[in-house]
Amino acid sequence: MNGDMNPPKRLRTSKDEADEPKGMREEERSAVDVSIVMPVYNASCWLDECLQAITNQDFTGTMELSVFDDSSTDDSKKVVESWRERLEAKGISVLICGHSSAQPRGVGYAKNKAISQSRGQYLCFQDADDVMLPQRVRLQYEASLHHPNSLIGCKVRRVPEGSTERYTRWINTTTQEQLITQMYTSHGPTVVMPTWFCSRDWFLKVGPFDEGGKGVPEDLLFFYQSIRQGGGVARVNECLLVYRYHEKAATHSVTEETIWRLRVDFLQERVLSQWESFTIWNAGKQGRKLYRSLSPVYQKKVKAFCDVDVNKIQKGYYTYEESKQRPKPKIPVLHYKDASAPFIICVKLDMTEGVLEENLNFLQLREGKDYYHFN
């Protein structure tokens, strides 16, 4: 993973330069409490519902909407502009800018631009295809005052109903402790990006977002960097966002392999570097893939695999055939009752009808100390 979170600045010709934001003159722009940060790309079909919800906020502090249009080919910008009067009538000032080059520059770039033109002491991230509930800004603002150096999330309602059922359940039921312990799982940030709220000071300490464009998980990179800086993670335990699932979402452009590599690197850096040795719980495909993905120094720390599958246990060991070492490493495969902590668990959460949880309880293991979930 690229440790430098500050991408090199690109020189742009005047033709390529982003528009100046349309809104108040500089001398009129004093700080506001909350900036709603909204990158927009071909979102016109969702914007009316999204913007109506912003006007319905019950927050009594000062607010602005900062929009950056990332070269939309539809009338997104026009739709936002058509809402200016209604938003301003509610005391929400509006800043709109964008660029019209041939290609969009990506979500990270658009978010950075929307933030840099805004002036709120707190930032509320809003995707143009989602809908915030009336109390969202108020409750997350209050939570941010108590957790100044944290990313604040919330519970969500997923639409269409039933899409990504397991993922949605995980978003909404993770405990405060698990927001920290489960950040290595494939679900990504334990508070999901469309629900983020944080202070501008914290964003400036951690950011900006990676501007690599399509295929770059800018939210995951930022999340990891926030944790490295000692940042916290918190969630308002109320549903404050309708989170839309659809095929055009930017998240679909990121490959599983990219995410996997970042997760392995972060696991090694934050957890495995602290352990003398450990056991991989799952001698099957996922467990072996994790072993092969580890750096040689961490492969040497794997004392065993463990499993419940009799056939795998009877084989006695896993041979790492691709290894350049001679003799090739042979890792014992044990029954989980014969294995010892700490464990990295490569079994899918919520897929064993409670059997995995029972086994962990049987061994009296504590999440975050004796084991971490990776899948």
Short mmCIF file of C-alpha atoms in Angstrom, two decimals, residues 14-323:
data_model
loop_
_atom_site.label_atom_id
_atom_site.label_comp_id
_atom_site.label_asym_id
_atom_site.label_seq_id
_atom_site.Cartn_x
_atom_site.Cartn_y
_atom_site.Cartn_z
CA SER A 14 -6.86 26.74 -17.81
CA LYS A 15 -9.13 24.72 -20.13
CA ASP A 16 -8.93 21.79 -17.74
CA GLU A 17 -9.27 23.85 -14.55
CA ALA A 18 -12.26 23.30 -12.28
CA ASP A 19 -14.90 26.04 -12.22
CA GLU A 20 -14.90 28.58 -9.43
CA PRO A 21 -17.66 27.71 -6.97
CA LYS A 22 -20.91 29.54 -7.54
CA GLY A 23 -22.09 30.91 -4.21
CA MET A 24 -21.19 33.69 -1.84
CA ARG A 25 -18.30 36.11 -2.36
CA GLU A 26 -15.18 35.42 -0.27
CA GLU A 27 -15.80 38.34 2.11
CA GLU A 28 -19.27 36.95 2.90
CA ARG A 29 -17.95 33.50 3.67
CA SER A 30 -17.54 33.11 7.40
CA ALA A 31 -17.39 29.67 8.98
CA VAL A 32 -20.54 27.58 9.35
CA ASP A 33 -21.14 24.67 11.70
CA VAL A 34 -21.62 21.90 9.12
CA SER A 35 -20.75 21.49 5.45
CA ILE A 36 -22.65 18.73 3.65
CA VAL A 37 -20.03 17.44 1.20
CA MET A 38 -21.51 15.98 -1.96
CA PRO A 39 -19.56 14.73 -5.00
CA VAL A 40 -21.88 14.37 -8.00
CA TYR A 41 -21.52 12.29 -11.15
CA ASN A 42 -24.54 11.56 -13.39
CA ALA A 43 -26.92 11.52 -10.44
CA SER A 44 -29.81 13.61 -11.75
CA CYS A 45 -32.40 10.83 -11.29
CA TRP A 46 -31.71 10.74 -7.50
CA LEU A 47 -30.97 14.37 -6.73
CA ASP A 48 -34.50 15.66 -6.06
CA GLU A 49 -35.05 13.11 -3.29
CA CYS A 50 -31.54 13.66 -1.91
CA LEU A 51 -31.83 17.46 -1.84
CA GLN A 52 -35.38 17.45 -0.45
CA ALA A 53 -34.03 15.42 2.49
CA ILE A 54 -31.31 18.03 3.09
CA THR A 55 -33.95 20.77 3.34
CA ASN A 56 -35.80 18.60 5.90
CA GLN A 57 -32.90 18.55 8.42
CA ASP A 58 -33.90 19.52 11.98
CA PHE A 59 -30.38 20.78 12.88
CA THR A 60 -30.60 24.30 14.32
CA GLY A 61 -26.97 25.30 13.69
CA THR A 62 -25.64 26.80 10.45
CA MET A 63 -25.30 24.59 7.35
CA GLU A 64 -24.10 24.72 3.79
CA LEU A 65 -24.18 22.30 0.86
CA SER A 66 -20.91 22.00 -1.07
CA VAL A 67 -21.28 20.18 -4.40
CA PHE A 68 -18.56 19.25 -6.86
CA ASP A 69 -19.75 17.93 -10.22
CA ASP A 70 -17.20 15.48 -11.66
CA SER A 71 -17.85 16.05 -15.37
CA SER A 72 -21.43 14.70 -15.43
CA THR A 73 -22.91 14.13 -18.88
CA ASP A 74 -26.49 14.49 -17.61
CA ASP A 75 -28.15 17.58 -16.12
CA SER A 76 -27.01 16.93 -12.51
CA LYS A 77 -25.53 20.40 -12.10
CA LYS A 78 -28.70 22.04 -13.40
CA VAL A 79 -30.83 20.02 -10.97
CA VAL A 80 -28.71 21.11 -7.99
CA GLU A 81 -28.84 24.72 -9.20
CA SER A 82 -32.65 24.50 -9.41
CA TRP A 83 -32.71 23.67 -5.67
CA ARG A 84 -30.59 26.67 -4.63
CA GLU A 85 -33.55 28.91 -3.76
CA ARG A 86 -35.33 26.26 -1.67
CA LEU A 87 -32.14 25.37 0.20
CA GLU A 88 -31.25 29.00 0.86
CA ALA A 89 -34.81 29.65 2.07
CA LYS A 90 -34.06 27.04 4.77
CA GLY A 91 -30.83 28.89 5.66
CA ILE A 92 -28.59 26.38 3.84
CA SER A 93 -26.07 28.19 1.65
CA VAL A 94 -25.09 26.43 -1.58
CA LEU A 95 -21.70 26.14 -3.30
CA ILE A 96 -21.58 24.41 -6.67
CA CYS A 97 -18.54 23.88 -8.85
CA GLY A 98 -17.12 21.21 -11.12
CA HIS A 99 -15.17 20.56 -14.27
CA SER A 100 -16.15 19.56 -17.76
CA SER A 101 -13.11 17.68 -19.03
CA ALA A 102 -13.66 14.57 -21.14
CA GLN A 103 -13.23 12.14 -18.22
CA PRO A 104 -14.39 12.19 -14.60
CA ARG A 105 -11.46 12.32 -12.16
CA GLY A 106 -13.02 10.07 -9.55
CA VAL A 107 -14.72 10.21 -6.18
CA GLY A 108 -11.57 11.05 -4.19
CA TYR A 109 -10.84 14.09 -6.36
CA ALA A 110 -14.47 15.30 -6.26
CA LYS A 111 -14.67 14.96 -2.46
CA ASN A 112 -11.39 16.84 -1.98
CA LYS A 113 -12.62 19.69 -4.21
CA ALA A 114 -16.01 19.87 -2.43
CA ILE A 115 -14.21 20.03 0.93
CA SER A 116 -11.63 22.62 -0.13
CA GLN A 117 -14.31 25.06 -1.31
CA SER A 118 -16.41 24.56 1.86
CA ARG A 119 -15.99 26.24 5.25
CA GLY A 120 -17.86 24.12 7.80
CA GLN A 121 -16.20 23.22 11.09
CA TYR A 122 -17.71 19.75 10.61
CA LEU A 123 -18.10 17.70 7.44
CA CYS A 124 -21.12 15.53 6.69
CA PHE A 125 -20.45 13.23 3.72
CA GLN A 126 -23.45 12.64 1.49
CA ASP A 127 -23.65 10.51 -1.65
CA ALA A 128 -25.96 11.98 -4.29
CA ASP A 129 -27.90 8.71 -4.60
CA ASP A 130 -28.65 8.37 -0.85
CA VAL A 131 -31.25 10.04 1.36
CA MET A 132 -30.57 11.43 4.84
CA LEU A 133 -33.22 11.27 7.53
CA PRO A 134 -34.26 14.57 9.17
CA GLN A 135 -32.23 14.08 12.36
CA ARG A 136 -28.99 12.96 10.68
CA VAL A 137 -26.94 16.18 10.85
CA ARG A 138 -28.13 17.04 14.37
CA LEU A 139 -27.36 13.63 15.91
CA GLN A 140 -24.02 13.15 14.18
CA TYR A 141 -22.97 16.70 15.02
CA GLU A 142 -23.74 16.01 18.70
CA ALA A 143 -21.76 12.73 18.52
CA SER A 144 -18.81 14.55 16.91
CA LEU A 145 -18.64 17.01 19.79
CA HIS A 146 -18.10 14.01 22.10
CA HIS A 147 -15.68 12.24 19.71
CA PRO A 148 -13.66 15.06 18.10
CA ASN A 149 -10.97 12.86 16.51
CA SER A 150 -13.30 10.18 15.16
CA LEU A 151 -15.20 9.13 12.09
CA ILE A 152 -18.85 9.01 13.10
CA GLY A 153 -21.26 6.67 11.29
CA CYS A 154 -24.89 5.62 11.77
CA LYS A 155 -27.27 2.76 11.07
CA VAL A 156 -28.76 2.55 7.57
CA ARG A 157 -31.79 1.28 5.71
CA ARG A 158 -30.76 -0.40 2.45
CA VAL A 159 -32.87 -0.01 -0.69
CA PRO A 160 -34.01 -1.99 -2.57
CA GLU A 161 -35.13 -3.87 0.55
CA GLY A 162 -33.23 -7.15 0.97
CA SER A 163 -30.24 -6.21 -1.21
CA THR A 164 -26.90 -6.97 0.55
CA GLU A 165 -28.81 -8.38 3.52
CA ARG A 166 -25.80 -9.76 5.43
CA TYR A 167 -23.73 -6.61 4.83
CA THR A 168 -26.58 -4.36 6.02
CA ARG A 169 -27.06 -6.48 9.15
CA TRP A 170 -23.31 -6.19 9.87
CA ILE A 171 -23.37 -2.37 9.40
CA ASN A 172 -26.24 -2.06 11.89
CA THR A 173 -25.34 -4.63 14.56
CA THR A 174 -21.57 -4.24 15.01
CA THR A 175 -20.86 -3.28 18.64
CA GLN A 176 -18.69 -0.31 19.59
CA GLU A 177 -15.79 -2.71 20.35
CA GLN A 178 -16.26 -4.48 17.00
CA LEU A 179 -16.02 -1.16 15.15
CA ILE A 180 -12.33 -1.50 16.10
CA THR A 181 -11.82 -5.28 16.04
CA GLN A 182 -13.62 -6.00 12.76
CA MET A 183 -11.89 -3.41 10.58
CA TYR A 184 -9.86 -6.17 8.86
CA THR A 185 -12.89 -7.94 7.39
CA SER A 186 -13.84 -7.79 3.71
CA HIS A 187 -16.74 -5.44 4.52
CA GLY A 188 -14.23 -2.58 4.65
CA PRO A 189 -14.56 0.42 6.99
CA THR A 190 -16.64 -0.53 10.03
CA VAL A 191 -18.55 2.74 9.63
CA VAL A 192 -19.46 2.90 5.95
CA MET A 193 -18.38 5.92 3.93
CA PRO A 194 -21.86 7.22 2.97
CA THR A 195 -22.55 7.72 6.71
CA TRP A 196 -19.30 9.54 7.63
CA PHE A 197 -19.28 12.71 9.69
CA CYS A 198 -16.15 14.29 11.20
CA SER A 199 -14.55 17.57 12.18
CA ARG A 200 -12.69 19.52 9.50
CA ASP A 201 -9.63 19.55 11.78
CA TRP A 202 -9.59 15.74 11.83
CA PHE A 203 -10.07 15.51 8.06
CA LEU A 204 -7.13 17.89 7.51
CA LYS A 205 -4.93 15.85 9.82
CA VAL A 206 -5.72 12.58 8.02
CA GLY A 207 -6.50 13.55 4.41
CA PRO A 208 -6.86 14.31 1.63
CA PHE A 209 -8.56 11.40 -0.14
CA ASP A 210 -6.48 9.45 -2.63
CA GLU A 211 -7.13 10.83 -6.13
CA GLY A 212 -6.14 7.73 -8.10
CA GLY A 213 -9.63 7.59 -9.63
CA LYS A 214 -11.55 4.56 -10.80
CA GLY A 215 -10.61 1.32 -9.05
CA VAL A 216 -9.06 3.04 -6.00
CA PRO A 217 -10.87 2.43 -2.65
CA GLU A 218 -10.34 6.00 -1.44
CA ASP A 219 -12.65 5.48 1.56
CA LEU A 220 -10.76 2.40 2.82
CA LEU A 221 -7.38 4.13 2.40
CA PHE A 222 -8.64 7.16 4.32
CA PHE A 223 -10.16 4.95 7.04
CA TYR A 224 -6.89 3.08 7.57
CA GLN A 225 -4.95 6.35 7.64
CA SER A 226 -7.36 7.75 10.25
CA ILE A 227 -6.73 4.68 12.45
CA ARG A 228 -2.95 5.06 12.01
CA GLN A 229 -3.22 8.66 13.21
CA GLY A 230 -4.92 7.44 16.39
CA GLY A 231 -8.44 8.29 15.25
CA GLY A 232 -11.53 6.75 16.78
CA VAL A 233 -14.61 5.17 15.23
CA ALA A 234 -18.13 5.70 16.58
CA ARG A 235 -21.69 5.17 15.42
CA VAL A 236 -24.99 6.84 16.21
CA ASN A 237 -27.21 3.85 16.95
CA GLU A 238 -30.14 5.12 14.93
CA CYS A 239 -30.96 4.75 11.26
CA LEU A 240 -30.07 8.12 9.74
CA LEU A 241 -29.55 7.23 6.08
CA VAL A 242 -31.32 5.42 3.26
CA TYR A 243 -28.38 3.74 1.52
CA ARG A 244 -29.10 2.90 -2.09
CA TYR A 245 -27.74 -0.20 -3.82
CA HIS A 246 -27.40 -0.07 -7.61
CA GLU A 247 -25.08 -1.36 -10.31
CA LYS A 248 -23.62 2.05 -11.21
CA ALA A 249 -22.25 2.72 -7.72
CA ALA A 250 -18.54 3.68 -7.74
CA THR A 251 -17.75 0.92 -5.25
CA HIS A 252 -18.26 -1.71 -7.99
CA SER A 253 -15.17 -0.44 -9.87
CA VAL A 254 -12.82 -1.62 -7.09
CA THR A 255 -11.58 -5.20 -7.48
CA GLU A 256 -11.70 -7.72 -4.64
CA GLU A 257 -7.99 -8.34 -5.15
CA THR A 258 -7.14 -4.66 -4.53
CA ILE A 259 -9.14 -4.71 -1.29
CA TRP A 260 -7.62 -8.05 -0.25
CA ARG A 261 -4.05 -6.77 -0.65
CA LEU A 262 -4.75 -3.61 1.39
CA ARG A 263 -6.44 -5.66 4.12
CA VAL A 264 -3.55 -8.13 4.38
CA ASP A 265 -1.03 -5.27 4.61
CA PHE A 266 -3.07 -3.53 7.32
CA LEU A 267 -3.55 -6.78 9.28
CA GLN A 268 0.21 -7.41 9.20
CA GLU A 269 0.98 -3.86 10.27
CA ARG A 270 -1.57 -3.56 13.10
CA VAL A 271 -2.01 -7.10 14.46
CA LEU A 272 0.48 -9.69 13.25
CA SER A 273 3.47 -7.47 13.97
CA GLN A 274 2.42 -7.60 17.67
CA TRP A 275 2.19 -11.42 17.83
CA GLU A 276 5.03 -13.94 18.22
CA SER A 277 2.98 -16.65 16.47
CA PHE A 278 -0.63 -17.37 15.57
CA THR A 279 -3.09 -19.93 14.15
CA ILE A 280 -5.17 -19.47 11.00
CA TRP A 281 -8.72 -20.71 11.66
CA ASN A 282 -9.73 -22.37 8.36
CA ALA A 283 -7.55 -24.87 6.53
CA GLY A 284 -9.62 -24.41 3.37
CA LYS A 285 -9.35 -22.05 0.42
CA GLN A 286 -9.59 -18.72 2.31
CA GLY A 287 -7.19 -19.71 5.09
CA ARG A 288 -4.59 -20.97 2.61
CA LYS A 289 -4.99 -17.84 0.49
CA LEU A 290 -4.30 -15.67 3.54
CA TYR A 291 -1.18 -17.73 4.35
CA ARG A 292 0.14 -17.38 0.78
CA SER A 293 -0.55 -13.62 0.83
CA LEU A 294 1.49 -12.98 3.96
CA SER A 295 5.05 -11.64 3.79
CA PRO A 296 7.65 -14.39 4.51
CA VAL A 297 8.30 -12.94 7.98
CA TYR A 298 4.62 -13.44 8.90
CA GLN A 299 4.31 -16.82 7.18
CA LYS A 300 6.98 -18.01 9.62
CA LYS A 301 4.74 -16.93 12.51
CA VAL A 302 1.91 -19.29 11.44
CA LYS A 303 2.18 -22.21 13.88
CA ALA A 304 -0.87 -24.10 12.55
CA PHE A 305 -4.15 -24.09 10.69
CA CYS A 306 -7.23 -25.29 12.55
CA ASP A 307 -10.59 -26.51 11.28
CA VAL A 308 -13.67 -28.59 12.07
CA ASP A 309 -13.47 -30.58 8.80
CA VAL A 310 -12.27 -34.11 9.60
CA ASN A 311 -10.88 -34.65 6.07
CA LYS A 312 -8.63 -31.60 6.30
CA ILE A 313 -7.50 -32.52 9.81
CA GLN A 314 -6.69 -36.13 8.76
CA LYS A 315 -4.26 -34.87 6.11
CA GLY A 316 -2.19 -33.63 9.03
CA TYR A 317 -0.56 -30.60 7.42
CA TYR A 318 -0.69 -28.09 4.58
CA THR A 319 2.32 -27.96 2.25
CA TYR A 320 3.08 -24.58 0.72
CA GLU A 321 3.94 -25.88 -2.76
CA GLU A 322 4.81 -22.46 -4.31
CA SER A 323 7.43 -21.73 -1.66
#
